[in-house]
PDB file of N, CA and C in Angstrom:
ATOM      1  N   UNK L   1      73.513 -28.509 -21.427  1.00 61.00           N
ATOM      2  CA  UNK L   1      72.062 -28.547 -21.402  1.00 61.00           C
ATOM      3  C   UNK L   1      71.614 -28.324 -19.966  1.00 61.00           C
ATOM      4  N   UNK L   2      71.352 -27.627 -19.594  1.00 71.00           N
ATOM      5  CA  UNK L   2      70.730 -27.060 -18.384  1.00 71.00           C
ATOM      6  C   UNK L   2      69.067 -27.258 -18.112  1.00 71.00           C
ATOM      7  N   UNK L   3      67.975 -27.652 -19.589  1.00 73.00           N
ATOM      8  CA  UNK L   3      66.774 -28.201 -18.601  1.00 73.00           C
ATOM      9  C   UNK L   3      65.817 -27.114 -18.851  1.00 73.00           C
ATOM     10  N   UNK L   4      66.300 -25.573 -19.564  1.00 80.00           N
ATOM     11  CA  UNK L   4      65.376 -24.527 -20.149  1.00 80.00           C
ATOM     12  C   UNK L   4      64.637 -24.811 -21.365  1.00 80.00           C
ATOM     13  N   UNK L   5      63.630 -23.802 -21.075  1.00 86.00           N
ATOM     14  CA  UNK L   5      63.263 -23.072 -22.901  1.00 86.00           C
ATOM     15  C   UNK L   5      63.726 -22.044 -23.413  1.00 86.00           C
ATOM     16  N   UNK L   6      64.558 -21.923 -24.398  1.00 88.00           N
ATOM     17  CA  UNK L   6      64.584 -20.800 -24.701  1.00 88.00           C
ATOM     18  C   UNK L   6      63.526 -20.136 -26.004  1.00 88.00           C
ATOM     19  N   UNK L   7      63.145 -19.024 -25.835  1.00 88.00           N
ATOM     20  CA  UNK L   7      62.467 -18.507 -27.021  1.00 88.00           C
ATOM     21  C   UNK L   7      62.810 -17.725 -28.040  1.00 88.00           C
ATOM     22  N   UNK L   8      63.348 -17.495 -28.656  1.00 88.00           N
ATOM     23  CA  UNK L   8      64.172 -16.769 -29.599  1.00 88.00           C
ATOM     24  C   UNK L   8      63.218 -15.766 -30.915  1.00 88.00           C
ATOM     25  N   UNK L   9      63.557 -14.867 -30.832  1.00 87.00           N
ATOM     26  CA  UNK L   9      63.136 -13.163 -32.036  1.00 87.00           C
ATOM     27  C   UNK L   9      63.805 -13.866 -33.362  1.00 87.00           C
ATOM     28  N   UNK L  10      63.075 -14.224 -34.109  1.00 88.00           N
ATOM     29  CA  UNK L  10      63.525 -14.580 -35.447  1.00 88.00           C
ATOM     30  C   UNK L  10      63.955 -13.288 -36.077  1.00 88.00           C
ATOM     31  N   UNK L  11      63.133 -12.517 -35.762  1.00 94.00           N
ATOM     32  CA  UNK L  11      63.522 -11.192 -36.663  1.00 94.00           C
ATOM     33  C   UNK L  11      64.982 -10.743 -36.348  1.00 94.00           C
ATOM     34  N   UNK L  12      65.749 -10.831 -35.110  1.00 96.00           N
ATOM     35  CA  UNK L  12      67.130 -10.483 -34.663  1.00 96.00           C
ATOM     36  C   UNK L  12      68.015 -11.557 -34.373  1.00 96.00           C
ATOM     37  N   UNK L  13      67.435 -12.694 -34.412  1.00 95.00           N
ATOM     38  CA  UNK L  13      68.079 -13.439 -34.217  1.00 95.00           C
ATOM     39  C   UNK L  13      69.040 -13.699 -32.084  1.00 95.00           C
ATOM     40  N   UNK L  14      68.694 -12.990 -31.967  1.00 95.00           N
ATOM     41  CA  UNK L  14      68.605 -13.337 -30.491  1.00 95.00           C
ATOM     42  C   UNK L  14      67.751 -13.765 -29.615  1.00 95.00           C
ATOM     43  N   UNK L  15      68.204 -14.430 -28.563  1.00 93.00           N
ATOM     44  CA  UNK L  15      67.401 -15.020 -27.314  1.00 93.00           C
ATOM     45  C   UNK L  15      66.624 -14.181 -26.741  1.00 93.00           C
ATOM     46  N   UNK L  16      65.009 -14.233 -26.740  1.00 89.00           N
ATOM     47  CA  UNK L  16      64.011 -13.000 -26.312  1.00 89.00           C
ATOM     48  C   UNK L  16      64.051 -13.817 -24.592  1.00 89.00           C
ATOM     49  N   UNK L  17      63.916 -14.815 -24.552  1.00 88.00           N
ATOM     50  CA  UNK L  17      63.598 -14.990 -22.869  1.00 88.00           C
ATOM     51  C   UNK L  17      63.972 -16.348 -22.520  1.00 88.00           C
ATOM     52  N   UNK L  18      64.241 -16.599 -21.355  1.00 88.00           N
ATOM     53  CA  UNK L  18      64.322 -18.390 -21.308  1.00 88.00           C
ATOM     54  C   UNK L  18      63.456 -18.607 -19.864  1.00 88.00           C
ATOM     55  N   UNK L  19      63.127 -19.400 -20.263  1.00 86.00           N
ATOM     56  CA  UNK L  19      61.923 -20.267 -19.461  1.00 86.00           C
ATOM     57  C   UNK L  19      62.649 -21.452 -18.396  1.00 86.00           C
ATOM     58  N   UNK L  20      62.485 -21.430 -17.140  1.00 79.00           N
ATOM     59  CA  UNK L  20      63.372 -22.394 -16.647  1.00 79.00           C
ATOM     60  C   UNK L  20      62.136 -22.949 -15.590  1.00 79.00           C
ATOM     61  N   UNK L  21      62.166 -24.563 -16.393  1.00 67.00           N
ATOM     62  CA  UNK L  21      60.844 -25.717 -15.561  1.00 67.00           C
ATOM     63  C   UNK L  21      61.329 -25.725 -14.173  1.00 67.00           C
ATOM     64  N   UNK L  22      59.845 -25.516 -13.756  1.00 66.00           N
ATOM     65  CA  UNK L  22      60.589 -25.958 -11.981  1.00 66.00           C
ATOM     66  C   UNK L  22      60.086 -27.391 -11.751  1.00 66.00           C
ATOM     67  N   UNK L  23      60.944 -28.199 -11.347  1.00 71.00           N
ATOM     68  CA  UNK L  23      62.294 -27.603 -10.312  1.00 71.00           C
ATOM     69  C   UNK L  23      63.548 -27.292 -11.522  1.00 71.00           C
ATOM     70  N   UNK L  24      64.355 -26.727 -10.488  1.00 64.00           N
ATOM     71  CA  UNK L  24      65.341 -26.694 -11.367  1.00 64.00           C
ATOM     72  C   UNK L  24      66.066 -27.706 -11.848  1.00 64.00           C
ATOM     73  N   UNK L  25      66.843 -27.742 -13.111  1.00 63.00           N
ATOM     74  CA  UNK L  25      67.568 -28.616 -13.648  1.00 63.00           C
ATOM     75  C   UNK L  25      66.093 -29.761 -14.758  1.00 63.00           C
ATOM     76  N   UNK L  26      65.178 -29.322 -14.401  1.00 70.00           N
ATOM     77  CA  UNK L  26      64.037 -30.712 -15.093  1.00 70.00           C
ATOM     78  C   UNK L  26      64.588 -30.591 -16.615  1.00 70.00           C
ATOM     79  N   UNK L  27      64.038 -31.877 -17.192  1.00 79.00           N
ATOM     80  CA  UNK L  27      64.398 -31.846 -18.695  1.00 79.00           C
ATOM     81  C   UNK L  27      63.066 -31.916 -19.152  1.00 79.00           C
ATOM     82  N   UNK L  28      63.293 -30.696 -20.517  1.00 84.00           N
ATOM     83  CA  UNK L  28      62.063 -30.955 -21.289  1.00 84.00           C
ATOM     84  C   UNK L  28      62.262 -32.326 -22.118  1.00 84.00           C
ATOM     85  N   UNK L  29      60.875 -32.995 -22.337  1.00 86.00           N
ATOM     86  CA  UNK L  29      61.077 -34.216 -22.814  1.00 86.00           C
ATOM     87  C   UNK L  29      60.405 -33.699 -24.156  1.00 86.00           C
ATOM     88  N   UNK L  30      59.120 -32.991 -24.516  1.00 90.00           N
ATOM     89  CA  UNK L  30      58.725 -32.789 -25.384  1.00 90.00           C
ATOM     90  C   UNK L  30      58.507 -31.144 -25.470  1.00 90.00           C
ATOM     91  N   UNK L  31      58.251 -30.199 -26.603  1.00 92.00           N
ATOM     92  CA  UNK L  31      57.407 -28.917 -26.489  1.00 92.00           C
ATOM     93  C   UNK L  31      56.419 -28.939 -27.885  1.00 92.00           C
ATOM     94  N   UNK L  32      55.808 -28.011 -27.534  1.00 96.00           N
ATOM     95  CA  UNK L  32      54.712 -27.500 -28.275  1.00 96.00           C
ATOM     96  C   UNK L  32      54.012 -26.118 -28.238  1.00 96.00           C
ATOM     97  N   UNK L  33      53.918 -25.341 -29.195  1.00 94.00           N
ATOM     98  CA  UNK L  33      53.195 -23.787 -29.217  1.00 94.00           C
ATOM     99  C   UNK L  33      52.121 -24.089 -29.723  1.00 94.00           C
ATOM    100  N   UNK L  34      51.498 -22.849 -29.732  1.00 96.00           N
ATOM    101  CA  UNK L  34      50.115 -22.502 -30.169  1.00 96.00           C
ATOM    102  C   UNK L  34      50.076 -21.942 -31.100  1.00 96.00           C
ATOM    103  N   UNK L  35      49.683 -21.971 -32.644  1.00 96.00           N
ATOM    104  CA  UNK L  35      49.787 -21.623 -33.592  1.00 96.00           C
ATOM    105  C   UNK L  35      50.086 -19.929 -33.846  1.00 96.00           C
ATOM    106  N   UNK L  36      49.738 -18.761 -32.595  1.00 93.00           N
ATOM    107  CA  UNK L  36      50.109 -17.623 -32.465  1.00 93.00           C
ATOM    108  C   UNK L  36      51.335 -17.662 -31.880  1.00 93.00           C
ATOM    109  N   UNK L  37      52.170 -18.666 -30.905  1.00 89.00           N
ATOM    110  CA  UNK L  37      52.980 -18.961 -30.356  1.00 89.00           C
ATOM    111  C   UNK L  37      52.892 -17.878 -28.300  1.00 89.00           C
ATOM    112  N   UNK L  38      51.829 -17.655 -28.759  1.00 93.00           N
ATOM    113  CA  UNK L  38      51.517 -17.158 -27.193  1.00 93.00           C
ATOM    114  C   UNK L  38      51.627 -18.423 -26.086  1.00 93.00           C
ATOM    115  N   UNK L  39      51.718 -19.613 -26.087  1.00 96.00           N
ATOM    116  CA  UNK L  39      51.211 -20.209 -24.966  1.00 96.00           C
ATOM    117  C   UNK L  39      52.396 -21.635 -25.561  1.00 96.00           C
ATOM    118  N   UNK L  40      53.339 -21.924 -24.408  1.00 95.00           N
ATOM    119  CA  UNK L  40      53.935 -23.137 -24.825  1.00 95.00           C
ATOM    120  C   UNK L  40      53.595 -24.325 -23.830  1.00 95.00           C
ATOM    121  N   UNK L  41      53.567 -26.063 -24.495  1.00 95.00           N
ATOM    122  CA  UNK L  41      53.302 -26.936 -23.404  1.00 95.00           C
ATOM    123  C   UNK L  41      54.564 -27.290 -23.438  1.00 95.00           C
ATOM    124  N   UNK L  42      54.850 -27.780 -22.148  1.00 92.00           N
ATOM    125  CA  UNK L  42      56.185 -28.579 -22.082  1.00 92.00           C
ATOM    126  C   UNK L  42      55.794 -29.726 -21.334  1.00 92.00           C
ATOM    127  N   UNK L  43      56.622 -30.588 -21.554  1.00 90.00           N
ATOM    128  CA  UNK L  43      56.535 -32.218 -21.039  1.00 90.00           C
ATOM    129  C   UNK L  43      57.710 -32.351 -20.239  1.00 90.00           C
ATOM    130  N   UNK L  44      57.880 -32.404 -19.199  1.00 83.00           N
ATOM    131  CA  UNK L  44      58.957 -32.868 -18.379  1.00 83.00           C
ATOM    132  C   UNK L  44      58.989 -34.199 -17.447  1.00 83.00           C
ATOM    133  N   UNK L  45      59.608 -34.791 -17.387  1.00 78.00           N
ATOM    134  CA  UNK L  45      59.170 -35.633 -16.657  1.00 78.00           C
ATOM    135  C   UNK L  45      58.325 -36.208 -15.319  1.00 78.00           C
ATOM    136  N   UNK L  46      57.677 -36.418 -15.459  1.00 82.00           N
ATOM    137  CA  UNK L  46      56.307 -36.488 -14.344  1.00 82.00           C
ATOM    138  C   UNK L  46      54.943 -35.405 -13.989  1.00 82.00           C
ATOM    139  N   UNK L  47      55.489 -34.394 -15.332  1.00 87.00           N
ATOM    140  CA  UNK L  47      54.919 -33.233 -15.497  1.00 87.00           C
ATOM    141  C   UNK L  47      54.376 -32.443 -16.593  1.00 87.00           C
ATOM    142  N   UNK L  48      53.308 -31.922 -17.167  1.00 92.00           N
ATOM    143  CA  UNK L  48      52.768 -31.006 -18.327  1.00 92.00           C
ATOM    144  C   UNK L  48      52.564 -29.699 -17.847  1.00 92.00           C
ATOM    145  N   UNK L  49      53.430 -28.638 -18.194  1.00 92.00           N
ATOM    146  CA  UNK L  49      53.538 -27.224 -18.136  1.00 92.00           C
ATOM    147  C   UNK L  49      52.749 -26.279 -18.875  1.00 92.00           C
ATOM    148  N   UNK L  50      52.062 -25.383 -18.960  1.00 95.00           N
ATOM    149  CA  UNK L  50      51.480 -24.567 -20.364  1.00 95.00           C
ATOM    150  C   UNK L  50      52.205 -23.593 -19.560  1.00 95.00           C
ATOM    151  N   UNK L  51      53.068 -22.784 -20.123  1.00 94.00           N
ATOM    152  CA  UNK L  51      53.744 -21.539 -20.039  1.00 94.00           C
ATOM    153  C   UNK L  51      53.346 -19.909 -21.036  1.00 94.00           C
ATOM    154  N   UNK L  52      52.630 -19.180 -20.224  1.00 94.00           N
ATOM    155  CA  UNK L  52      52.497 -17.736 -21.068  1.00 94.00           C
ATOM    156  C   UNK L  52      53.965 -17.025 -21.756  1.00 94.00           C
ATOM    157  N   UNK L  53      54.299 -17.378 -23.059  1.00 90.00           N
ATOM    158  CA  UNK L  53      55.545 -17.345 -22.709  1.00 90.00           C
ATOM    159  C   UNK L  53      56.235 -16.068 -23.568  1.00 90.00           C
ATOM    160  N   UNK L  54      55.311 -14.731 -23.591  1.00 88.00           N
ATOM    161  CA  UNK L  54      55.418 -13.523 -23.156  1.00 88.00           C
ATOM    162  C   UNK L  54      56.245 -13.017 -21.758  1.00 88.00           C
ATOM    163  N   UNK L  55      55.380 -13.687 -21.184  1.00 91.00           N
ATOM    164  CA  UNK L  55      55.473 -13.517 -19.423  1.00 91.00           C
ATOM    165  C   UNK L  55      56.579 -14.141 -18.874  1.00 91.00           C
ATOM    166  N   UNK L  56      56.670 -15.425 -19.350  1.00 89.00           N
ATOM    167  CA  UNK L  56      57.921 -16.163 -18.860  1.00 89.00           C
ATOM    168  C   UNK L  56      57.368 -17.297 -17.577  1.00 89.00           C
ATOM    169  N   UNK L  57      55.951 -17.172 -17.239  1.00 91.00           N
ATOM    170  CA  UNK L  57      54.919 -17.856 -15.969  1.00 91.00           C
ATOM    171  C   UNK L  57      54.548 -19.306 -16.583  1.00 91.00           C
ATOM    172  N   UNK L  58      54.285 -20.249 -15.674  1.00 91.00           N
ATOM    173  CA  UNK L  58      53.112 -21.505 -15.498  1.00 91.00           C
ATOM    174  C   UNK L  58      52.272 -20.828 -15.552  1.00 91.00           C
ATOM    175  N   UNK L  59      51.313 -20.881 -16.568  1.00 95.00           N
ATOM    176  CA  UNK L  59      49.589 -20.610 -16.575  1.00 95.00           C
ATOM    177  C   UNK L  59      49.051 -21.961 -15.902  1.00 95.00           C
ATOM    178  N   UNK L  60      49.673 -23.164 -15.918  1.00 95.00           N
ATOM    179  CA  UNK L  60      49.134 -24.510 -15.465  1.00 95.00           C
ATOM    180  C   UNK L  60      49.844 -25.790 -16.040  1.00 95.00           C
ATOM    181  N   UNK L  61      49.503 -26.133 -15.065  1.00 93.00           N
ATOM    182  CA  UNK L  61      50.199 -27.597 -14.606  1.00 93.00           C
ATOM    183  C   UNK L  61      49.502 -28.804 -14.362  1.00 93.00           C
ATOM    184  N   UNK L  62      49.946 -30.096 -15.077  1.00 93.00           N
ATOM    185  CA  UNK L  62      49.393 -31.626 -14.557  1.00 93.00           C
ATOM    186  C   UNK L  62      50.496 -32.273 -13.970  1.00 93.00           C
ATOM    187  N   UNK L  63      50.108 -32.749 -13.237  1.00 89.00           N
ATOM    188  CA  UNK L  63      50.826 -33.946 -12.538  1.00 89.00           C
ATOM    189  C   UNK L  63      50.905 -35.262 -13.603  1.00 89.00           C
ATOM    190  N   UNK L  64      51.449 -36.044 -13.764  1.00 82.00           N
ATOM    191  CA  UNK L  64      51.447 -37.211 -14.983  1.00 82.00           C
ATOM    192  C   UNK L  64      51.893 -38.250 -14.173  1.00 82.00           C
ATOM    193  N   UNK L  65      51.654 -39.447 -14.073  1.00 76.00           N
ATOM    194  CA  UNK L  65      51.907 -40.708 -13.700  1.00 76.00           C
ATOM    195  C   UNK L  65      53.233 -41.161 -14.946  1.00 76.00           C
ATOM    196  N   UNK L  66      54.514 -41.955 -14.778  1.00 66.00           N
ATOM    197  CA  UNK L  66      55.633 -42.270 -15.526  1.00 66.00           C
ATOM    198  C   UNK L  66      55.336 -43.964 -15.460  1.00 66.00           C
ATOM    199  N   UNK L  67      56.272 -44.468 -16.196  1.00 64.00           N
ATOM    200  CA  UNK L  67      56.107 -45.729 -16.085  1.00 64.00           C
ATOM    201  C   UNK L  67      57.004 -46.583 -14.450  1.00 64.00           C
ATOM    202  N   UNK L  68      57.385 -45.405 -14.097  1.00 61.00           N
ATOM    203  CA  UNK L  68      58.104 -45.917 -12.975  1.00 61.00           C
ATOM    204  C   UNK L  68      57.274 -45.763 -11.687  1.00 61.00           C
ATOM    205  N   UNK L  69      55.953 -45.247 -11.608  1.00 55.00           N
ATOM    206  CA  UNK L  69      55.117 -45.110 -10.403  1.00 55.00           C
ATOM    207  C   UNK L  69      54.738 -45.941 -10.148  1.00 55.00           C
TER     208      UNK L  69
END
């Protein structure tokens, strides 16, 4: 487990792109698409990502408070 997204072509069954949270190595804790699947959130720890994930980019980012701050 390395800490990516990967997105995968149902139609071929192969890996279309992988998404890697910065920094490197972060773990996704949660994900979520958008019912077109254009836009993914990811939850990482101390962090909320929305990824264009066509593009493979952060469209935007929150900072999140953990229970350890």
């Amino acid at each position: 487990i390395d800490g990516s997204i990967s997105v995968w072509d149902v139609a071929t069954g192969a890996e279309a792109r992988r998404l890697t949270p910065p920094p490197p190595g972060a773990f996704v804790h949660a994900l979520a698409a958008t019912p077109d699947g254009r836009v993914l959130a990811a939850y990482e720890y101390g962090a909320v990502r929305l990824w264009d994930a066509a593009a493979g980019t952060v469209v935007r980012e929150w900072q999140t408070r953990t229970v350890f701050d």
